[in-house]
XYZ file of C-alpha atoms in Angstrom:
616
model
C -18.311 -23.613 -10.582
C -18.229 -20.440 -12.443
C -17.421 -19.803 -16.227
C -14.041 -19.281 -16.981
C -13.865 -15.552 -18.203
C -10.960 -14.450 -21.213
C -7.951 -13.284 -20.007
C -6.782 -10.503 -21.868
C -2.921 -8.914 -22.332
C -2.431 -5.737 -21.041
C 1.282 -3.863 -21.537
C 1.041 -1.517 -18.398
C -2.005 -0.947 -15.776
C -2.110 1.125 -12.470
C -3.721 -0.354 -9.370
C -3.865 2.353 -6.266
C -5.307 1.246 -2.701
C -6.597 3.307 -0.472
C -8.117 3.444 2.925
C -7.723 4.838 6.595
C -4.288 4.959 7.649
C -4.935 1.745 9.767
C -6.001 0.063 6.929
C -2.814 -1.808 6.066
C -2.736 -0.211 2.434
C 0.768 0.561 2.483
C 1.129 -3.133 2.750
C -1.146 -4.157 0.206
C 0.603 -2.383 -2.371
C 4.069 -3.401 -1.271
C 3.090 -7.095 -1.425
C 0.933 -6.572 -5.260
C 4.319 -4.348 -6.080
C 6.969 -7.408 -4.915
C 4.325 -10.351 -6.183
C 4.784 -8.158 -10.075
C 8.657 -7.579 -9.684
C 8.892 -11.445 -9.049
C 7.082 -12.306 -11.586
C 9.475 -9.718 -13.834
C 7.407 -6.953 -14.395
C 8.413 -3.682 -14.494
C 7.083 -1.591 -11.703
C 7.234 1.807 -9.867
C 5.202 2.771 -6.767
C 3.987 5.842 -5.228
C 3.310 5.714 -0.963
C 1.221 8.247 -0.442
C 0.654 8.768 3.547
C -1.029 11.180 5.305
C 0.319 14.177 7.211
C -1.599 13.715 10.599
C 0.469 11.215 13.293
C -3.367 9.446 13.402
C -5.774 11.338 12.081
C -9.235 10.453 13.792
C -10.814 6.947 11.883
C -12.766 7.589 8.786
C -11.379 11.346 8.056
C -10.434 12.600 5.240
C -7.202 14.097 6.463
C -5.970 10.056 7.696
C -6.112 8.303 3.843
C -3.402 6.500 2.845
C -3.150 5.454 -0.703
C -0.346 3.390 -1.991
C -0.471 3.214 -6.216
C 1.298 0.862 -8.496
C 2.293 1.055 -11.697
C 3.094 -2.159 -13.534
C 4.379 -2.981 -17.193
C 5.996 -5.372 -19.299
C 8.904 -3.279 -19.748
C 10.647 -0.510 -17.733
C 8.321 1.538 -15.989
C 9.038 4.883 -15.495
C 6.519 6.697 -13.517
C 3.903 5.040 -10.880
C 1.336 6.614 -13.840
C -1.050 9.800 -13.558
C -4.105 8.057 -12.848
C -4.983 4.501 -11.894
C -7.191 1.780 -13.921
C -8.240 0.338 -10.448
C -9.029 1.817 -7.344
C -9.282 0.136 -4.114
C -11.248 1.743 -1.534
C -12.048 0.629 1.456
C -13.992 3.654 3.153
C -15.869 6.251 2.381
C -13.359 9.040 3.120
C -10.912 6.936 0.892
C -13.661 7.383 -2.182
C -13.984 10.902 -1.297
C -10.375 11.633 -1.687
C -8.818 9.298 -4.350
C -11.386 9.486 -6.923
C -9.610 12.051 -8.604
C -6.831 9.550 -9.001
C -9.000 7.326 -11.199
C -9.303 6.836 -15.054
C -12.872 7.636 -16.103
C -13.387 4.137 -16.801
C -11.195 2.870 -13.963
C -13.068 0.064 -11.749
C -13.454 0.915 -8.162
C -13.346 -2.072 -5.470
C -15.124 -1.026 -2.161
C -15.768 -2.054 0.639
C -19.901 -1.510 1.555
C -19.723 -2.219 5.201
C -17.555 0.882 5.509
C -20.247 3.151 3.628
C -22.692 3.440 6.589
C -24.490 6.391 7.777
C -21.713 7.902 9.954
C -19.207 6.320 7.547
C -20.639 8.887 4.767
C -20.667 11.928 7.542
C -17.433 11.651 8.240
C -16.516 11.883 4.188
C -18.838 15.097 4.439
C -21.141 13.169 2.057
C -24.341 15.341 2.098
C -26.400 12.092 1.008
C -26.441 8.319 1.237
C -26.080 8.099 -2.563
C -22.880 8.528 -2.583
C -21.955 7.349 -6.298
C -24.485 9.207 -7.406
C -22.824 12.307 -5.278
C -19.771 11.997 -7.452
C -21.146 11.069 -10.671
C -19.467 7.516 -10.518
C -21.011 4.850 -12.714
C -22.456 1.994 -10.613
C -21.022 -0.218 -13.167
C -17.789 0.070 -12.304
C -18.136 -0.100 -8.961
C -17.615 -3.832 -7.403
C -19.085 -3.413 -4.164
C -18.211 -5.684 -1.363
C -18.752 -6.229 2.150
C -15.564 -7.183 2.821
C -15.646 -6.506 6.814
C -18.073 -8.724 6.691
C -16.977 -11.559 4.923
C -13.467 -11.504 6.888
C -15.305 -11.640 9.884
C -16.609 -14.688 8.453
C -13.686 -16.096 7.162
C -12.042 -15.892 11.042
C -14.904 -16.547 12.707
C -12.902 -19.637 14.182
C -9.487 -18.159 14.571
C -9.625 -16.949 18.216
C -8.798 -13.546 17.151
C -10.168 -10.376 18.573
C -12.442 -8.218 16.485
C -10.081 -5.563 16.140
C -6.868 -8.166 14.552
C -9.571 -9.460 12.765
C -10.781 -6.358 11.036
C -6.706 -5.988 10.284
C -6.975 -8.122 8.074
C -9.291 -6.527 5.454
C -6.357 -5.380 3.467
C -5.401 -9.187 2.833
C -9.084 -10.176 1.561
C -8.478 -6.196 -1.460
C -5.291 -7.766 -1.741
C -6.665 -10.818 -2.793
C -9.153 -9.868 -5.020
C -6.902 -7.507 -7.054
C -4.332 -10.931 -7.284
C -7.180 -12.646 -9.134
C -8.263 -9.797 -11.365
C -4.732 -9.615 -12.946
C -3.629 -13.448 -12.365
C -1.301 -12.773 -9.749
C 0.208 -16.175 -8.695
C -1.341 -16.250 -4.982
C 1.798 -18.787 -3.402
C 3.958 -15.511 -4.384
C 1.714 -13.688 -1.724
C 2.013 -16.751 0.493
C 5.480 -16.475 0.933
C 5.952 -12.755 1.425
C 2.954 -13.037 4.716
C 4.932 -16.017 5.766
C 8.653 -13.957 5.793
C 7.145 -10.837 7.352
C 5.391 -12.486 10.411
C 7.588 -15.261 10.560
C 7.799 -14.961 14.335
C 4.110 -14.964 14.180
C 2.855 -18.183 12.442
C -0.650 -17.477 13.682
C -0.874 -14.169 12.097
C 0.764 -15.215 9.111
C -1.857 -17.659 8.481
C -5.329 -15.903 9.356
C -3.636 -13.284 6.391
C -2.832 -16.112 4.089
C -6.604 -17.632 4.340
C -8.414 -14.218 4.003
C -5.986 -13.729 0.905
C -7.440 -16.578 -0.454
C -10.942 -15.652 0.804
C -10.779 -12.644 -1.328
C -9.203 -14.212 -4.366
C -11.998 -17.389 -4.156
C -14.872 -14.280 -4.033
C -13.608 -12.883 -7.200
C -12.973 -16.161 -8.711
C -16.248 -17.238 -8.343
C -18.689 -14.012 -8.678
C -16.750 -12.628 -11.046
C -16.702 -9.383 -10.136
C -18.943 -8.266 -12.876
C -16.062 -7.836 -15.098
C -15.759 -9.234 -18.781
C -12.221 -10.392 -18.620
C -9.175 -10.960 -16.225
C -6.022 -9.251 -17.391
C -2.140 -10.612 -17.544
C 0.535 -8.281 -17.960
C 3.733 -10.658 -19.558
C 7.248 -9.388 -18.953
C 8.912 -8.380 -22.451
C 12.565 -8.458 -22.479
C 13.353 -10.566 -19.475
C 16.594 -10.188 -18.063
C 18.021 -13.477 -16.282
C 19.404 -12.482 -12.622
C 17.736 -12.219 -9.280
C 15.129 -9.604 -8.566
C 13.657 -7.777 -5.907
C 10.666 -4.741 -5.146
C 13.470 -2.600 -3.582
C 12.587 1.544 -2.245
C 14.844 4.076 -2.346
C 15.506 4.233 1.034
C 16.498 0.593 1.235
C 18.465 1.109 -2.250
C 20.744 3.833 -0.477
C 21.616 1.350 2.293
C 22.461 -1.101 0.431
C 24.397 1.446 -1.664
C 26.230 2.307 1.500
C 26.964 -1.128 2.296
C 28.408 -2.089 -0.820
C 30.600 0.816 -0.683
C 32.117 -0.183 2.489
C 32.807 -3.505 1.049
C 34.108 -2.582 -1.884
C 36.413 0.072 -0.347
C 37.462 -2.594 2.838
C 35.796 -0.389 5.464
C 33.863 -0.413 8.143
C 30.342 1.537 7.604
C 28.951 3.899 9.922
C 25.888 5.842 10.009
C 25.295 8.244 12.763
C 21.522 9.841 12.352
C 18.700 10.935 14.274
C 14.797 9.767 13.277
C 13.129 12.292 10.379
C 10.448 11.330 8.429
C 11.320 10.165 5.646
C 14.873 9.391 6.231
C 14.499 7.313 9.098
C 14.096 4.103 6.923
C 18.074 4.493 6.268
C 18.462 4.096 9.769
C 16.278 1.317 10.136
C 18.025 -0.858 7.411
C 20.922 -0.214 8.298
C 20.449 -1.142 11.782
C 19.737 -4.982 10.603
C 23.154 -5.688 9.200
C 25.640 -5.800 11.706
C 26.749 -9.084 10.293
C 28.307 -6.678 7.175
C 29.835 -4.831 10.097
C 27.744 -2.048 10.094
C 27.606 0.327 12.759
C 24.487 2.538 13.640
C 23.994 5.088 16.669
C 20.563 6.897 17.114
C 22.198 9.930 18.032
C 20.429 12.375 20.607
C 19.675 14.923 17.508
C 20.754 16.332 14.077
C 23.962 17.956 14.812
C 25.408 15.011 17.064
C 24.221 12.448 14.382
C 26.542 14.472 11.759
C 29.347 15.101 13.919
C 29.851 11.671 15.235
C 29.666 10.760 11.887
C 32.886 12.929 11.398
C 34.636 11.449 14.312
C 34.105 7.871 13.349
C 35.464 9.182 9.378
C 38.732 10.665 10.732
C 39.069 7.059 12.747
C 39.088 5.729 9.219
C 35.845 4.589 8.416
C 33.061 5.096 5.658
C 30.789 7.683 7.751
C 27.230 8.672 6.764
C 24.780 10.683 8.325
C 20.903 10.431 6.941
C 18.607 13.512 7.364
C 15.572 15.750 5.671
C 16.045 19.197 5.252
C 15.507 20.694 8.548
C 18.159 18.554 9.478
C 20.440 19.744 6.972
C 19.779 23.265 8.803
C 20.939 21.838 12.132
C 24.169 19.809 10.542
C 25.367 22.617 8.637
C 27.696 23.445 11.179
C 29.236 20.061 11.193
C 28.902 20.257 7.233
C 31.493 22.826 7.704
C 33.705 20.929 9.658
C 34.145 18.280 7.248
C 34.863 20.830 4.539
C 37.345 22.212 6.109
C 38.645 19.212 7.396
C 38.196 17.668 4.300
C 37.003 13.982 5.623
C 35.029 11.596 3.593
C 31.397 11.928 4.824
C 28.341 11.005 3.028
C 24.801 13.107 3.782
C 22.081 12.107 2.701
C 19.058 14.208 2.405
C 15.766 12.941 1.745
C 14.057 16.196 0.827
C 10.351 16.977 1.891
C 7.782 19.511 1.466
C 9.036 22.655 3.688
C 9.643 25.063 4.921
C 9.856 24.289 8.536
C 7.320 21.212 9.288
C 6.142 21.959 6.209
C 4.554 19.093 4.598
C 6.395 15.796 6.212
C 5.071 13.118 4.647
C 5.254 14.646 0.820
C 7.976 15.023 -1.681
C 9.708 18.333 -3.132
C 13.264 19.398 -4.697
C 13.517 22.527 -2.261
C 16.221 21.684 -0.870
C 19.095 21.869 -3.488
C 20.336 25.683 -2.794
C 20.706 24.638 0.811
C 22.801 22.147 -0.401
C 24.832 24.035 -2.739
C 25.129 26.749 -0.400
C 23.234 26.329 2.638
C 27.134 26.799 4.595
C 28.897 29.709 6.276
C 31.957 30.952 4.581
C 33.278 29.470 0.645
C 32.129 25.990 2.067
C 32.030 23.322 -1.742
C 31.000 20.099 -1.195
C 29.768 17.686 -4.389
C 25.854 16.944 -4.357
C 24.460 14.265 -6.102
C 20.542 13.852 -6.990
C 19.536 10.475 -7.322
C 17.018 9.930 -10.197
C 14.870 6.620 -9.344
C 14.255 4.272 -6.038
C 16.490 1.398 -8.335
C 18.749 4.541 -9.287
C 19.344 5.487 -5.198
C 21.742 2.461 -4.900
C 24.326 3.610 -8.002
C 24.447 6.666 -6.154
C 24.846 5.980 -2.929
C 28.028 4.193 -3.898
C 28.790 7.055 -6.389
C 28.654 9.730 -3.072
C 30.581 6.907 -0.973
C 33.837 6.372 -3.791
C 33.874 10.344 -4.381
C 34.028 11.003 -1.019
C 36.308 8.273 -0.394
C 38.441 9.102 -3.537
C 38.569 12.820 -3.178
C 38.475 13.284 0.907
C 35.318 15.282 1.035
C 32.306 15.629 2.661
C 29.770 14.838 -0.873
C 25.579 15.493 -0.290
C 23.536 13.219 -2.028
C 19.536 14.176 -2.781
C 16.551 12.051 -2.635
C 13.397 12.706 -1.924
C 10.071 11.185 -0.439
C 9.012 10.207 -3.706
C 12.083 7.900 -4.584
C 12.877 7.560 -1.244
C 8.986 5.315 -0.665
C 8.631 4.637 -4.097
C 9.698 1.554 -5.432
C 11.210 -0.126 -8.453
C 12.358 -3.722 -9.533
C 15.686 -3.699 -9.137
C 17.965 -6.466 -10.552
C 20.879 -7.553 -7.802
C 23.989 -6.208 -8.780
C 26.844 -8.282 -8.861
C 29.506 -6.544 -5.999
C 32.443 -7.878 -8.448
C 31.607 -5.663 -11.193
C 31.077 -2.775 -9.340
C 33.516 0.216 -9.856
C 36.607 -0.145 -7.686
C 36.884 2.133 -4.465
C 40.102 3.704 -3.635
C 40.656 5.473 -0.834
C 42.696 8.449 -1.032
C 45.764 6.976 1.736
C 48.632 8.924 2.427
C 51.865 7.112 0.899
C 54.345 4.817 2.924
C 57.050 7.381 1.707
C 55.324 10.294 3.534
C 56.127 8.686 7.085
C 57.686 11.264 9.117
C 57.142 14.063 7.359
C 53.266 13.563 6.455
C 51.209 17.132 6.396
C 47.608 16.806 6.490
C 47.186 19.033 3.526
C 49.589 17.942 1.151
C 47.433 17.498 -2.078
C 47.705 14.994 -4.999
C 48.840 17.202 -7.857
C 46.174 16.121 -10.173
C 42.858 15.988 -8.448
C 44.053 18.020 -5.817
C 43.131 15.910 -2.987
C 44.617 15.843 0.368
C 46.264 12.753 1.600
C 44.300 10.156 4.482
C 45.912 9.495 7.712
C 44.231 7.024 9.580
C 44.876 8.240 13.398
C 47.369 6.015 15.184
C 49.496 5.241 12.613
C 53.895 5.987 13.382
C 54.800 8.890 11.355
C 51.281 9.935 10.494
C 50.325 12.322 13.379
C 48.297 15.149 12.560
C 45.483 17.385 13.880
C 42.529 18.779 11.972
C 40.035 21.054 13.032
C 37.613 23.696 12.334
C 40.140 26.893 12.425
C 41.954 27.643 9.200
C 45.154 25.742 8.679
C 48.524 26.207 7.138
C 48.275 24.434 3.487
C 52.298 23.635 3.734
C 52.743 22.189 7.708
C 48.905 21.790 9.149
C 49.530 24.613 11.540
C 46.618 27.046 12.478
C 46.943 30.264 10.447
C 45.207 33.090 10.512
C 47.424 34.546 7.060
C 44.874 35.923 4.431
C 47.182 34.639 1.684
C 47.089 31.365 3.129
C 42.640 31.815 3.674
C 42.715 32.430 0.501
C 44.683 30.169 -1.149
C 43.477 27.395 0.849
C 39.758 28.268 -0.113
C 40.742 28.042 -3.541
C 42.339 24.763 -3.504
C 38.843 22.988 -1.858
C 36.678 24.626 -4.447
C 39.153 23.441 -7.354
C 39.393 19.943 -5.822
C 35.854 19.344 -6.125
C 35.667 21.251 -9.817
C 38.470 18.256 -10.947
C 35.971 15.393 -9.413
C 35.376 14.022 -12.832
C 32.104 12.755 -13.428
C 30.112 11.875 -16.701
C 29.026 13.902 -19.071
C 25.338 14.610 -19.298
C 23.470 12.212 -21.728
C 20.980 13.829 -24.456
C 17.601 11.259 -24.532
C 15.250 11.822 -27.499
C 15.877 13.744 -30.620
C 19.359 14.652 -29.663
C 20.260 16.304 -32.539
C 17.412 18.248 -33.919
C 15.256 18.523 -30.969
C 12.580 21.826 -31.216
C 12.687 21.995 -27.106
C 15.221 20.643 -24.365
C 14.003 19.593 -21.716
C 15.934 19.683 -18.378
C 15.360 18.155 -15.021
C 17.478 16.708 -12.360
C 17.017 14.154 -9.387
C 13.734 12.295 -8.989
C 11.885 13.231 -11.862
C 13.758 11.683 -14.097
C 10.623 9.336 -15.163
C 8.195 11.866 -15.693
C 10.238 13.732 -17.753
C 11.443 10.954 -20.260
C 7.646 9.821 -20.307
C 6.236 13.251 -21.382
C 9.408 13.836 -24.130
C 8.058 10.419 -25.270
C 4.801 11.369 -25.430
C 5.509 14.908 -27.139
C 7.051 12.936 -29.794
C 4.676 10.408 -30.347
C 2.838 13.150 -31.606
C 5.340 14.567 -33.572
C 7.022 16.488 -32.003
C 10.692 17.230 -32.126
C 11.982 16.772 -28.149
C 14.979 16.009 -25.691
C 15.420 15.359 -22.961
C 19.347 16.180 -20.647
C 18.388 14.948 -16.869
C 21.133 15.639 -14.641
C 22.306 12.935 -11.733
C 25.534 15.471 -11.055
C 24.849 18.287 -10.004
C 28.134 19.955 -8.446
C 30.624 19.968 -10.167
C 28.225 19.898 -13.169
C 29.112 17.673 -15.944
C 31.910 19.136 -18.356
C 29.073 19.381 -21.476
C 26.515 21.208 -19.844
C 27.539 24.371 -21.665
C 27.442 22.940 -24.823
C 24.462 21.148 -24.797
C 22.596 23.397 -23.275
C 23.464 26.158 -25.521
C 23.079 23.544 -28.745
C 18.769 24.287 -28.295
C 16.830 27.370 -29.261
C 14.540 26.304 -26.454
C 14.975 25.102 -22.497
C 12.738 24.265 -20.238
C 14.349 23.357 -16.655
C 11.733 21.271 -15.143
C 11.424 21.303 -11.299
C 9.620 20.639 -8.109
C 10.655 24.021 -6.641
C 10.441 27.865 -7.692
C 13.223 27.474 -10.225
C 16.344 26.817 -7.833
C 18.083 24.790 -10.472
C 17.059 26.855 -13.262
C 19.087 29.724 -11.276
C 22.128 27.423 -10.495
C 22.297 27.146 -14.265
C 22.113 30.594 -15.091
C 25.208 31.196 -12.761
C 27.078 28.824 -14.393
C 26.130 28.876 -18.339
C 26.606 32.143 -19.833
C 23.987 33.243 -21.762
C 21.237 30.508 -21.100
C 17.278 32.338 -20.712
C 15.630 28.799 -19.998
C 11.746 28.653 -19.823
C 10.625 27.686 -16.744
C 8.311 24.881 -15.430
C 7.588 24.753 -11.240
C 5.154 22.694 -9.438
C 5.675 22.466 -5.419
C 2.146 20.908 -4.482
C 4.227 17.983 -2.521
C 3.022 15.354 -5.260
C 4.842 13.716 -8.301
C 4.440 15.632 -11.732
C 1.306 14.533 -13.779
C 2.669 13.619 -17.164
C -0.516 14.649 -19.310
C 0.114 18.073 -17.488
C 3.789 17.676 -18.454
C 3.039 17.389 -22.051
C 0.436 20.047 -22.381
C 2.970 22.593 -20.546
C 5.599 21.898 -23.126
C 3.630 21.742 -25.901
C 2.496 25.109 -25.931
C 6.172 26.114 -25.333
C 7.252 24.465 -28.354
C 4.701 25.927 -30.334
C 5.299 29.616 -28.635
């Protein structure tokens, strides 16, 4: 039996695997990610897919990684580099190295480093370490093909299921390194292929295969590391992504408001998830159509919201090009609709599988004609839920068609996200048109204080009504073509959504004496916060005003912003919200930081890019 080696505390680390796309690494990291948010870490994750639909085996175009980031606290970023690195071929070396600490330990797998292994990497030699000027001491090489081969030598499997299974045997070799309770791991492979007992099985014994190896060789390593929770929070947990968070967003909305929930959408990477999730919970009364494409997913959506339901429609941002029309129709309809666009690197194809925040002047403006709507940028995978439900009650509350941003990072990503409790959620009202308007009801009729129309569900005695996409008569609902009225009634949409009242930004850091502001919205929330803590561990004199709303903006964003001698709007774009500020705060000259390379921000970058503005 081998000697029991220290186990040491650790308050964060960063485990990324990577391998061919076939690999199963997505999978690896979602179980390590749920198996830590169980145990009440704080995590955040970062799926990193390739491009290519299946990029030929052993490429370097077809790696997938999938990183982790795990703490004892809240964890706000899936980290700039990793302290592990699991890779499980040659082309996955190649590529992710540059993810890894200097002193990060790198778990391979040496059956997949043979001759034609290392040609397909574009290795030039068979030392390969050497190649890349990686220690050999850090390196735990395995021949993990192998030894799963071994392990299921008796499990009737074909060679190519068994090979599957290699993930499993990483998997279970990281579980022992940081003391990952393997039953945890158990019970996830035993929910996921429940319908497939056999397969569940042959993963939970290489699991343990790979755990026993590490367990008893070692690894080479001094010490296994635990990562305690700090500040535990009583209440049920789960490793939730964003995608899944905005479902379940939608679906508490519905409840909430006592409606029926319907998405209408069309498959986009990396929306399509929405769809997916949604599609398993017709027991909540959900209702899903794969539309035909883009613009009938949206406009359904708009017939099944003037039937009186809560409508969604989930798309990237070339399908926010093909709804636009439909956008429209809402608007001037003025029908509760949520869209949801998971942004990705464009334009066109673009970049599918990668993140950006290009697509926030399309959604401010990206309509024919003075066409408002409220947009909403969701700032974690946790934080996708809150607004989800946000973009369902304003557009509920307000009759409007409301946009709400994600992106591929959040939308993957993961975070542990405590289950809310639906009782304690804000109430949902929806905006109904008064018993006392029977018989004389006009469809645009507004509240007198937030200026919203009144909702008609159709069928209802007394209530009829059309609506459609000519101009109508604000008084009686009649089409008119009178430029007073045009005008008037363009007026009236923009100032309903101005009234929309929404929080006031919050000011993180050193509020009141802060050297630099920094400003951000959406998804990068985490990166941001971690570099102003950073800046002023060092002592340095930083904020930090993130925005969540973005239209109507929050009623102190002229204030604060003006309160700093010096901005800097933060952004994974060429400065589109930068210029969305500048049209709406007088005065404001904000520096400027950009980055649209399809990845996260790197925090040390972050930091160094500030610091020299604050000492400018």
């Amino acid at each position: 039996m081998a000697e029991k080696l220290e186990v040491k505390e650790l308050d964060q680390v960063v485990v990324r695997f990577s391998g061919d796309s076939g690999d199963g690494m997505q999978l690896a990291g979602n179980i390590f990610s749920t198996v830590s948010a169980t145990a009440g870490n704080g995590i955040s994750t970062f799926p990193d897919y390739p491009a290519d639909i299946r990029a030929p085996q052993g490429s370097l175009t077809g790696v997938s990684g999938y990183q982790v980031h795990i703490g004892a606290g809240r964890v706000y970023t899936p980290g700039d580099k990793c302290d592990v690195l699991v890779a499980m071929n040659a082309a996955a070396l190649k590529t992710q190295y540059r993810y890894a600490k200097p002193a990060a330990t790198i778990i391979i797998d040496t059956d997949s480093f043979g001759p034609k292994d290392l040609e397909r990497a574009e290795f030039k030699t068979a030392d390969y370490l050497g190649e890349m000027g990686i220690d050999p001491d850090r390196v735990v090489a395995c021949p993990m093909t192998q030894m799963v081969k071994d392990c299921l030598a008796d499990s009737g499997m074909d060679n190519k299921s068994v090979l599957k299974c290699r993930n499993m045997f990483a998997l279970g070799i990281v579980c022992w390194l940081f003391n990952r309770d393997i039953s945890f791991v158990e019970a996830f492979l035993r929910e996921k292929f429940d319908k497939k007992p056999a397969i569940a099985e042959s993963n939970i014994k290489v699991v343990n295969a790979g755990y026993d190896y590490a367990h008893n060789t070692h690894l080479s390593v001094p010490a296994t590391y635990r990562i305690e929770t700090a500040n535990k929070q009583p209440g049920r947990y789960m490793d939730i992504t964003g995608n899944k968070a905005t479902a379940y967003g939608l679906i508490a909305a519905a409840e909430k408001a006592g409606l029926q929930l319907y998405l209408g959408s069309y498959p986009i990477t990396p929306a399509t998830d929405i769809l997916h999730e949604l599609a398993k919970h017709k027991s909540c009364g959900v209702i899903t159509v794969q539309c035909e494409d883009e613009i009938s997913g949206c406009a359904s959506a708009i017939g099944a919201s003037f039937a009186g339901a809560l409508a969604a429609t989930s798309t990237s941002g070339p399908g926010i090009c093909l709804k636009s029309e439909a956008m429209n129709l809402a608007v001037i309809d003025e029908l509760p609709l949520v869209v949801i666009d998971v942004q990705r690197g464009g334009p066109s194809t673009g970049l599918p599988t990668k993140s950006e925040q290009t697509d926030l002047l399309q959604a401010l403006f990206g309509r024919n004609g003075e066409s408002p709507m409220p947009v909403i940028a969701a700032t974690s995978p946790t934080d996708c839920f809150d607004a989800a439900y946000e973009a369902a009650k304003i557009a509920l509350e307000h009759l409007t068609p409301v946009v709400l941003l994600t992106d591929a990072f959040v939308a993957n990503g993961s975070g542990a996200w405590k289950l809310p409790d639906i009782n304690k959620l804000p109430d949902i009202h929806p905006h109904y048109a008064p018993a006392e308007q029977k018989g004389h009801y006009s469809p645009y009729h507004r509240d007198p204080e937030s200026g919203a129309r009144y909702w008609a569900i159709p069928g209802q005695e007394g209530f009829e009504h059309i609506l459609g996409g000519l101009e109508k008569d604000g008084d009686t609902g009649a089409i008119s073509t009178d430029p007073e009225n045009h005008d008037k009634m363009c007026r009236l949409r923009a100032m309903k959504v101005f009234k929309i009242p929404v929080p006031d930004v919050e000011v993180l850091g050193d509020a009141d004496d802060a050297e630099l502001l920094i400003v951000g919205f959406g998804s990068t929330f985490g990166h941001l916060y971690s570099a102003m803590e950073e800046l002023r561990s060092q002592g340095n004199k930083v904020a930090l005003a993130h925005f969540k709303y973005i239209n109507p903006l929050p009623k102190n964003t002229y204030s604060v912003l003006r309160s700093y001698k010096k901005v800097v709007v933060a952004e994974q774009n060429l400065g589109q919200f930068a210029a969305y500020l500048r049209m709406n705060v007088d005065g404001i000259v904000p520096y400027q930081y950009n980055q649209v390379k399809g990845q996260p921000f790197v925090v040390a970058e972050l930091v160094k890019a500030f610091g020299k503005i604050i000492k400018s």
